[in-house]
Each structure stands twice: as C-alpha cells, then as structure tokens.
mmCIF file with all atom_site columns, C-alpha atoms in Angstrom:
data_model
loop_
_atom_site.group_PDB
_atom_site.id
_atom_site.type_symbol
_atom_site.label_atom_id
_atom_site.label_alt_id
_atom_site.label_comp_id
_atom_site.label_asym_id
_atom_site.label_entity_id
_atom_site.label_seq_id
_atom_site.pdbx_PDB_ins_code
_atom_site.Cartn_x
_atom_site.Cartn_y
_atom_site.Cartn_z
_atom_site.occupancy
_atom_site.B_iso_or_equiv
_atom_site.pdbx_formal_charge
_atom_site.auth_seq_id
_atom_site.auth_comp_id
_atom_site.auth_asym_id
_atom_site.auth_atom_id
_atom_site.pdbx_PDB_model_num
ATOM 1   C CA . MET A 1 1   ? -29.100 -42.303 51.463  1.00 81.00 ? 1   MET A CA 1
ATOM 2   C CA . LYS A 1 2   ? -27.754 -39.401 53.355  1.00 82.00 ? 2   LYS A CA 1
ATOM 3   C CA . MET A 1 3   ? -24.381 -39.971 52.757  1.00 88.00 ? 3   MET A CA 1
ATOM 4   C CA . GLU A 1 4   ? -25.501 -39.699 48.845  1.00 85.00 ? 4   GLU A CA 1
ATOM 5   C CA . VAL A 1 5   ? -27.798 -36.413 48.916  1.00 87.00 ? 5   VAL A CA 1
ATOM 6   C CA . LYS A 1 6   ? -24.507 -34.529 51.179  1.00 88.00 ? 6   LYS A CA 1
ATOM 7   C CA . ARG A 1 7   ? -22.303 -36.108 48.606  1.00 87.00 ? 7   ARG A CA 1
ATOM 8   C CA . LEU A 1 8   ? -24.773 -35.025 45.891  1.00 90.00 ? 8   LEU A CA 1
ATOM 9   C CA . LEU A 1 9   ? -24.093 -31.407 48.360  1.00 90.00 ? 9   LEU A CA 1
ATOM 10  C CA . ASP A 1 10  ? -21.032 -31.347 48.151  1.00 90.00 ? 10  ASP A CA 1
ATOM 11  C CA . GLU A 1 11  ? -20.849 -31.624 44.280  1.00 91.00 ? 11  GLU A CA 1
ATOM 12  C CA . THR A 1 12  ? -23.586 -29.229 43.676  1.00 92.00 ? 12  THR A CA 1
ATOM 13  C CA . ASP A 1 13  ? -21.519 -26.717 46.023  1.00 91.00 ? 13  ASP A CA 1
ATOM 14  C CA . GLN A 1 14  ? -18.584 -27.141 44.110  1.00 93.00 ? 14  GLN A CA 1
ATOM 15  C CA . LEU A 1 15  ? -20.250 -27.123 41.073  1.00 93.00 ? 15  LEU A CA 1
ATOM 16  C CA . GLN A 1 16  ? -21.471 -23.412 41.802  1.00 93.00 ? 16  GLN A CA 1
ATOM 17  C CA . ALA A 1 17  ? -18.347 -22.333 43.047  1.00 92.00 ? 17  ALA A CA 1
ATOM 18  C CA . ASP A 1 18  ? -16.442 -23.692 39.793  1.00 93.00 ? 18  ASP A CA 1
ATOM 19  C CA . LYS A 1 19  ? -19.643 -21.638 37.436  1.00 94.00 ? 19  LYS A CA 1
ATOM 20  C CA . GLU A 1 20  ? -18.765 -18.402 39.757  1.00 93.00 ? 20  GLU A CA 1
ATOM 21  C CA . GLU A 1 21  ? -15.049 -18.706 38.695  1.00 93.00 ? 21  GLU A CA 1
ATOM 22  C CA . ALA A 1 22  ? -15.564 -19.152 35.297  1.00 93.00 ? 22  ALA A CA 1
ATOM 23  C CA . ASN A 1 23  ? -18.223 -15.916 35.312  1.00 92.00 ? 23  ASN A CA 1
ATOM 24  C CA . LYS A 1 24  ? -15.166 -13.969 36.839  1.00 93.00 ? 24  LYS A CA 1
ATOM 25  C CA . LEU A 1 25  ? -13.019 -15.459 34.938  1.00 93.00 ? 25  LEU A CA 1
ATOM 26  C CA . THR A 1 26  ? -15.206 -14.396 31.775  1.00 93.00 ? 26  THR A CA 1
ATOM 27  C CA . VAL A 1 27  ? -15.551 -11.044 33.293  1.00 92.00 ? 27  VAL A CA 1
ATOM 28  C CA . VAL A 1 28  ? -11.433 -10.387 33.402  1.00 92.00 ? 28  VAL A CA 1
ATOM 29  C CA . ALA A 1 29  ? -10.976 -12.004 30.039  1.00 92.00 ? 29  ALA A CA 1
ATOM 30  C CA . GLN A 1 30  ? -13.849 -9.170  28.578  1.00 93.00 ? 30  GLN A CA 1
ATOM 31  C CA . LYS A 1 31  ? -11.537 -6.367  30.469  1.00 92.00 ? 31  LYS A CA 1
ATOM 32  C CA . HIS A 1 32  ? -8.494  -7.388  29.385  1.00 92.00 ? 32  HIS A CA 1
ATOM 33  C CA . LYS A 1 33  ? -9.995  -8.027  25.974  1.00 92.00 ? 33  LYS A CA 1
ATOM 34  C CA . LEU A 1 34  ? -11.205 -4.569  25.884  1.00 92.00 ? 34  LEU A CA 1
ATOM 35  C CA . ALA A 1 35  ? -8.328  -2.790  27.615  1.00 91.00 ? 35  ALA A CA 1
ATOM 36  C CA . TYR A 1 36  ? -6.106  -4.416  24.693  1.00 93.00 ? 36  TYR A CA 1
ATOM 37  C CA . LYS A 1 37  ? -8.663  -2.770  22.034  1.00 93.00 ? 37  LYS A CA 1
ATOM 38  C CA . LYS A 1 38  ? -7.873  0.143   23.530  1.00 93.00 ? 38  LYS A CA 1
ATOM 39  C CA . GLU A 1 39  ? -4.673  -0.144  23.482  1.00 92.00 ? 39  GLU A CA 1
ATOM 40  C CA . LEU A 1 40  ? -4.481  -1.455  19.860  1.00 92.00 ? 40  LEU A CA 1
ATOM 41  C CA . GLU A 1 41  ? -6.582  1.572   18.909  1.00 92.00 ? 41  GLU A CA 1
ATOM 42  C CA . GLN A 1 42  ? -4.102  4.575   20.468  1.00 91.00 ? 42  GLN A CA 1
ATOM 43  C CA . MET A 1 43  ? -1.359  2.878   18.609  1.00 90.00 ? 43  MET A CA 1
ATOM 44  C CA . ARG A 1 44  ? -3.522  3.349   15.421  1.00 89.00 ? 44  ARG A CA 1
ATOM 45  C CA . ASN A 1 45  ? -3.979  7.050   16.217  1.00 89.00 ? 45  ASN A CA 1
ATOM 46  C CA . ALA A 1 46  ? -0.621  7.886   17.203  1.00 87.00 ? 46  ALA A CA 1
ATOM 47  C CA . GLU A 1 47  ? 0.842   6.590   13.970  1.00 88.00 ? 47  GLU A CA 1
ATOM 48  C CA . HIS A 1 48  ? -1.473  8.118   11.929  1.00 85.00 ? 48  HIS A CA 1
ATOM 49  C CA . LEU A 1 49  ? -1.011  11.115  14.087  1.00 85.00 ? 49  LEU A CA 1
ATOM 50  C CA . GLN A 1 50  ? 2.521   10.546  12.964  1.00 86.00 ? 50  GLN A CA 1
ATOM 51  C CA . GLN A 1 51  ? 1.657   10.411  9.484   1.00 84.00 ? 51  GLN A CA 1
ATOM 52  C CA . LEU A 1 52  ? -0.564  13.486  9.459   1.00 83.00 ? 52  LEU A CA 1
ATOM 53  C CA . ASN A 1 53  ? 2.417   15.188  11.221  1.00 81.00 ? 53  ASN A CA 1
ATOM 54  C CA . SER A 1 54  ? 5.078   14.013  8.414   1.00 82.00 ? 54  SER A CA 1
ATOM 55  C CA . MET A 1 55  ? 2.621   15.305  5.778   1.00 80.00 ? 55  MET A CA 1
ATOM 56  C CA . LEU A 1 56  ? 2.745   18.345  7.582   1.00 78.00 ? 56  LEU A CA 1
ATOM 57  C CA . PHE A 1 57  ? 6.313   19.001  7.989   1.00 75.00 ? 57  PHE A CA 1
ATOM 58  C CA . GLY A 1 58  ? 6.662   18.188  4.575   1.00 73.00 ? 58  GLY A CA 1
ATOM 59  C CA . LEU A 1 59  ? 4.081   20.970  3.306   1.00 71.00 ? 59  LEU A CA 1
ATOM 60  C CA . GLN A 1 60  ? 5.934   23.080  5.024   1.00 69.00 ? 60  GLN A CA 1
ATOM 61  C CA . ALA A 1 61  ? 9.309   22.211  3.694   1.00 67.00 ? 61  ALA A CA 1
ATOM 62  C CA . SER A 1 62  ? 7.580   22.055  0.352   1.00 66.00 ? 62  SER A CA 1
ATOM 63  C CA . ASN A 1 63  ? 6.132   25.346  1.193   1.00 65.00 ? 63  ASN A CA 1
ATOM 64  C CA . ASP A 1 64  ? 10.303  26.737  2.008   1.00 65.00 ? 64  ASP A CA 1
ATOM 65  C CA . ASP A 1 65  ? 11.053  25.364  -1.458  1.00 67.00 ? 65  ASP A CA 1
ATOM 66  C CA . ASP A 1 66  ? 8.208   26.833  -3.472  1.00 68.00 ? 66  ASP A CA 1
ATOM 67  C CA . THR A 1 67  ? 8.702   30.323  -1.885  1.00 73.00 ? 67  THR A CA 1
ATOM 68  C CA . GLN A 1 68  ? 13.004  30.176  -2.872  1.00 75.00 ? 68  GLN A CA 1
ATOM 69  C CA . ALA A 1 69  ? 11.439  28.790  -6.650  1.00 71.00 ? 69  ALA A CA 1
ATOM 70  C CA . LEU A 1 70  ? 9.572   31.595  -6.379  1.00 73.00 ? 70  LEU A CA 1
ATOM 71  C CA . LYS A 1 71  ? 11.907  34.373  -5.320  1.00 77.00 ? 71  LYS A CA 1
ATOM 72  C CA . GLN A 1 72  ? 14.872  32.177  -7.911  1.00 76.00 ? 72  GLN A CA 1
ATOM 73  C CA . LEU A 1 73  ? 11.802  32.642  -10.960 1.00 73.00 ? 73  LEU A CA 1
ATOM 74  C CA . GLU A 1 74  ? 11.076  36.293  -10.114 1.00 75.00 ? 74  GLU A CA 1
ATOM 75  C CA . SER A 1 75  ? 15.183  36.977  -10.509 1.00 76.00 ? 75  SER A CA 1
ATOM 76  C CA . SER A 1 76  ? 14.624  35.348  -13.677 1.00 73.00 ? 76  SER A CA 1
ATOM 77  C CA . PHE A 1 77  ? 12.000  37.586  -15.400 1.00 70.00 ? 77  PHE A CA 1
ATOM 78  C CA . ILE A 1 78  ? 13.654  40.491  -13.574 1.00 73.00 ? 78  ILE A CA 1
ATOM 79  C CA . SER A 1 79  ? 17.193  39.620  -15.105 1.00 68.00 ? 79  SER A CA 1
ATOM 80  C CA . ASP A 1 80  ? 16.195  38.859  -18.780 1.00 60.00 ? 80  ASP A CA 1
ATOM 81  C CA . SER A 1 81  ? 13.485  41.238  -18.896 1.00 57.00 ? 81  SER A CA 1
ATOM 82  C CA . ASN A 1 82  ? 14.895  42.009  -22.355 1.00 55.00 ? 82  ASN A CA 1
ATOM 83  C CA . ASP A 1 83  ? 14.515  39.035  -23.653 1.00 54.00 ? 83  ASP A CA 1
ATOM 84  C CA . PHE A 1 84  ? 10.191  38.364  -23.120 1.00 51.00 ? 84  PHE A CA 1
ATOM 85  C CA . GLY A 1 85  ? 9.234   39.155  -26.653 1.00 54.00 ? 85  GLY A CA 1
ATOM 86  C CA . LYS A 1 86  ? 10.992  36.296  -27.975 1.00 57.00 ? 86  LYS A CA 1
ATOM 87  C CA . MET A 1 87  ? 10.130  32.858  -28.950 1.00 58.00 ? 87  MET A CA 1
ATOM 88  C CA . PRO A 1 88  ? 11.350  30.062  -26.864 1.00 56.00 ? 88  PRO A CA 1
ATOM 89  C CA . PRO A 1 89  ? 13.913  27.799  -27.945 1.00 58.00 ? 89  PRO A CA 1
ATOM 90  C CA . LYS A 1 90  ? 12.171  24.256  -30.090 1.00 57.00 ? 90  LYS A CA 1
ATOM 91  C CA . GLY A 1 91  ? 11.279  21.358  -27.572 1.00 55.00 ? 91  GLY A CA 1
ATOM 92  C CA . SER A 1 92  ? 11.445  23.775  -24.369 1.00 59.00 ? 92  SER A CA 1
ATOM 93  C CA . ASP A 1 93  ? 7.460   23.725  -24.393 1.00 63.00 ? 93  ASP A CA 1
ATOM 94  C CA . LEU A 1 94  ? 5.295   21.406  -22.455 1.00 64.00 ? 94  LEU A CA 1
ATOM 95  C CA . PHE A 1 95  ? 3.703   19.556  -25.848 1.00 63.00 ? 95  PHE A CA 1
ATOM 96  C CA . SER A 1 96  ? 7.064   19.419  -27.402 1.00 65.00 ? 96  SER A CA 1
ATOM 97  C CA . GLU A 1 97  ? 7.875   17.168  -23.670 1.00 63.00 ? 97  GLU A CA 1
ATOM 98  C CA . ILE A 1 98  ? 4.784   15.652  -24.026 1.00 63.00 ? 98  ILE A CA 1
ATOM 99  C CA . HIS A 1 99  ? 4.975   15.100  -27.528 1.00 64.00 ? 99  HIS A CA 1
ATOM 100 C CA . GLY A 1 100 ? 8.760   13.093  -27.543 1.00 66.00 ? 100 GLY A CA 1
ATOM 101 C CA . ASP A 1 101 ? 8.107   11.388  -24.456 1.00 70.00 ? 101 ASP A CA 1
ATOM 102 C CA . MET A 1 102 ? 5.303   9.881   -26.292 1.00 76.00 ? 102 MET A CA 1
ATOM 103 C CA . HIS A 1 103 ? 7.297   8.636   -29.550 1.00 74.00 ? 103 HIS A CA 1
ATOM 104 C CA . GLY A 1 104 ? 9.890   6.984   -27.021 1.00 77.00 ? 104 GLY A CA 1
ATOM 105 C CA . ARG A 1 105 ? 7.350   5.218   -24.614 1.00 81.00 ? 105 ARG A CA 1
ATOM 106 C CA . ILE A 1 106 ? 5.719   3.667   -28.294 1.00 84.00 ? 106 ILE A CA 1
ATOM 107 C CA . SER A 1 107 ? 9.553   2.849   -29.502 1.00 84.00 ? 107 SER A CA 1
ATOM 108 C CA . GLU A 1 108 ? 9.977   1.118   -26.047 1.00 87.00 ? 108 GLU A CA 1
ATOM 109 C CA . LEU A 1 109 ? 6.153   -0.424  -26.244 1.00 89.00 ? 109 LEU A CA 1
ATOM 110 C CA . GLU A 1 110 ? 7.264   -1.747  -30.483 1.00 90.00 ? 110 GLU A CA 1
ATOM 111 C CA . ALA A 1 111 ? 10.390  -3.307  -29.485 1.00 91.00 ? 111 ALA A CA 1
ATOM 112 C CA . LYS A 1 112 ? 8.517   -5.102  -26.282 1.00 91.00 ? 112 LYS A CA 1
ATOM 113 C CA . ASN A 1 113 ? 5.729   -6.057  -28.738 1.00 91.00 ? 113 ASN A CA 1
ATOM 114 C CA . ASP A 1 114 ? 8.115   -7.395  -30.990 1.00 91.00 ? 114 ASP A CA 1
ATOM 115 C CA . GLN A 1 115 ? 10.086  -9.676  -28.061 1.00 92.00 ? 115 GLN A CA 1
ATOM 116 C CA . LEU A 1 116 ? 6.849   -11.208 -27.542 1.00 91.00 ? 116 LEU A CA 1
ATOM 117 C CA . SER A 1 117 ? 6.099   -12.171 -30.770 1.00 89.00 ? 117 SER A CA 1
ATOM 118 C CA . LEU A 1 118 ? 9.133   -13.942 -30.735 1.00 92.00 ? 118 LEU A CA 1
ATOM 119 C CA . ASN A 1 119 ? 8.501   -15.490 -27.656 1.00 91.00 ? 119 ASN A CA 1
ATOM 120 C CA . LEU A 1 120 ? 5.060   -16.746 -28.576 1.00 90.00 ? 120 LEU A CA 1
ATOM 121 C CA . LYS A 1 121 ? 6.513   -18.224 -32.326 1.00 90.00 ? 121 LYS A CA 1
ATOM 122 C CA . ASP A 1 122 ? 8.756   -20.150 -29.938 1.00 88.00 ? 122 ASP A CA 1
ATOM 123 C CA . ALA A 1 123 ? 6.356   -21.299 -27.664 1.00 88.00 ? 123 ALA A CA 1
ATOM 124 C CA . GLU A 1 124 ? 4.420   -22.914 -30.785 1.00 89.00 ? 124 GLU A CA 1
ATOM 125 C CA . ARG A 1 125 ? 6.950   -24.003 -32.288 1.00 89.00 ? 125 ARG A CA 1
ATOM 126 C CA . ASP A 1 126 ? 8.044   -25.857 -28.656 1.00 87.00 ? 126 ASP A CA 1
ATOM 127 C CA . ILE A 1 127 ? 4.337   -26.769 -28.804 1.00 87.00 ? 127 ILE A CA 1
ATOM 128 C CA . SER A 1 128 ? 4.458   -28.354 -32.452 1.00 86.00 ? 128 SER A CA 1
ATOM 129 C CA . PHE A 1 129 ? 7.506   -30.717 -31.399 1.00 85.00 ? 129 PHE A CA 1
ATOM 130 C CA . VAL A 1 130 ? 5.952   -32.154 -28.374 1.00 84.00 ? 130 VAL A CA 1
ATOM 131 C CA . VAL A 1 131 ? 2.111   -32.209 -29.270 1.00 84.00 ? 131 VAL A CA 1
ATOM 132 C CA . PRO A 1 132 ? 2.691   -35.175 -31.983 1.00 85.00 ? 132 PRO A CA 1
ATOM 133 C CA . VAL A 1 133 ? 4.846   -36.791 -29.006 1.00 83.00 ? 133 VAL A CA 1
ATOM 134 C CA . LEU A 1 134 ? 2.517   -36.594 -26.658 1.00 81.00 ? 134 LEU A CA 1
ATOM 135 C CA . LYS A 1 135 ? 0.084   -38.181 -28.863 1.00 82.00 ? 135 LYS A CA 1
ATOM 136 C CA . LYS A 1 136 ? 2.181   -41.260 -29.410 1.00 83.00 ? 136 LYS A CA 1
ATOM 137 C CA . LEU A 1 137 ? 2.492   -41.339 -26.214 1.00 81.00 ? 137 LEU A CA 1
ATOM 138 C CA . GLU A 1 138 ? -1.081  -41.883 -25.356 1.00 74.00 ? 138 GLU A CA 1
#
C-alpha cells in the first residue's frame, strides 16, 4: 500500500511538473506570437511608408513637369499672340476628340458584335446537329 501511495505521489509530482512546463511553453509561444505580430505590423508599415514615399516622389516629379509645361504654354502664348483671335482648326477641340473617339469605339463594338453573332449561329448550328444524335443514343 505504501508503495502504491508513493508511486501515485511521484506520478502526481511528474504530472504537476509537466503542467508547469506546458504553461511555460504556452507563455513562450504567446510571446513569440506577439513578437511575430509586431514584426508583421512593422513590415506592413514599412511597405506603406515606401508606397507613400514613391507617391510623394511621383508628385514632386509631376510638379516639376507641371512647371515646365506651364512655362512652355506661357511661351507659346507669347510667341503666338498675333494668332489669338483666330478659330482653331477643325478637330482640335476636346469635343471633336471625344466624338471622334466614340465613332471608332462604336465601329469596334459593332465588329465585335457581328463576330459574336456569327459565333452564336455556328454554335446553334452545331447544337442542331448534335441534339438528334444524342436523342437517338438515349
């Protein structure tokens, strides 16, 4: 009986030690998980900052381009001051560009529609040949 009690006490002590070790491992795992989360967040923030920096650089570059374009526009006004009252040539305004673009787009879509209609007719013709054969097989 004493041996059995001693064995049970030893087993209890071993289980208690295993439980404490498992708790310590859980704490370590949680710390690692938190560290990985922080690292991931830092990586995301670094990526976001990099994107913002590239956007800022792009805006600065476009601002330089804008000032250059503004200077060119100003110089063209100065050099063409005697042509100021004249009408622009046909097709040089925004409406003409958009309107001309629409005609091209419409013709493309009509051609695509015609092609799709032909494909549909071919498919319907193929189906009309296949359906009777399948009905005979049933």
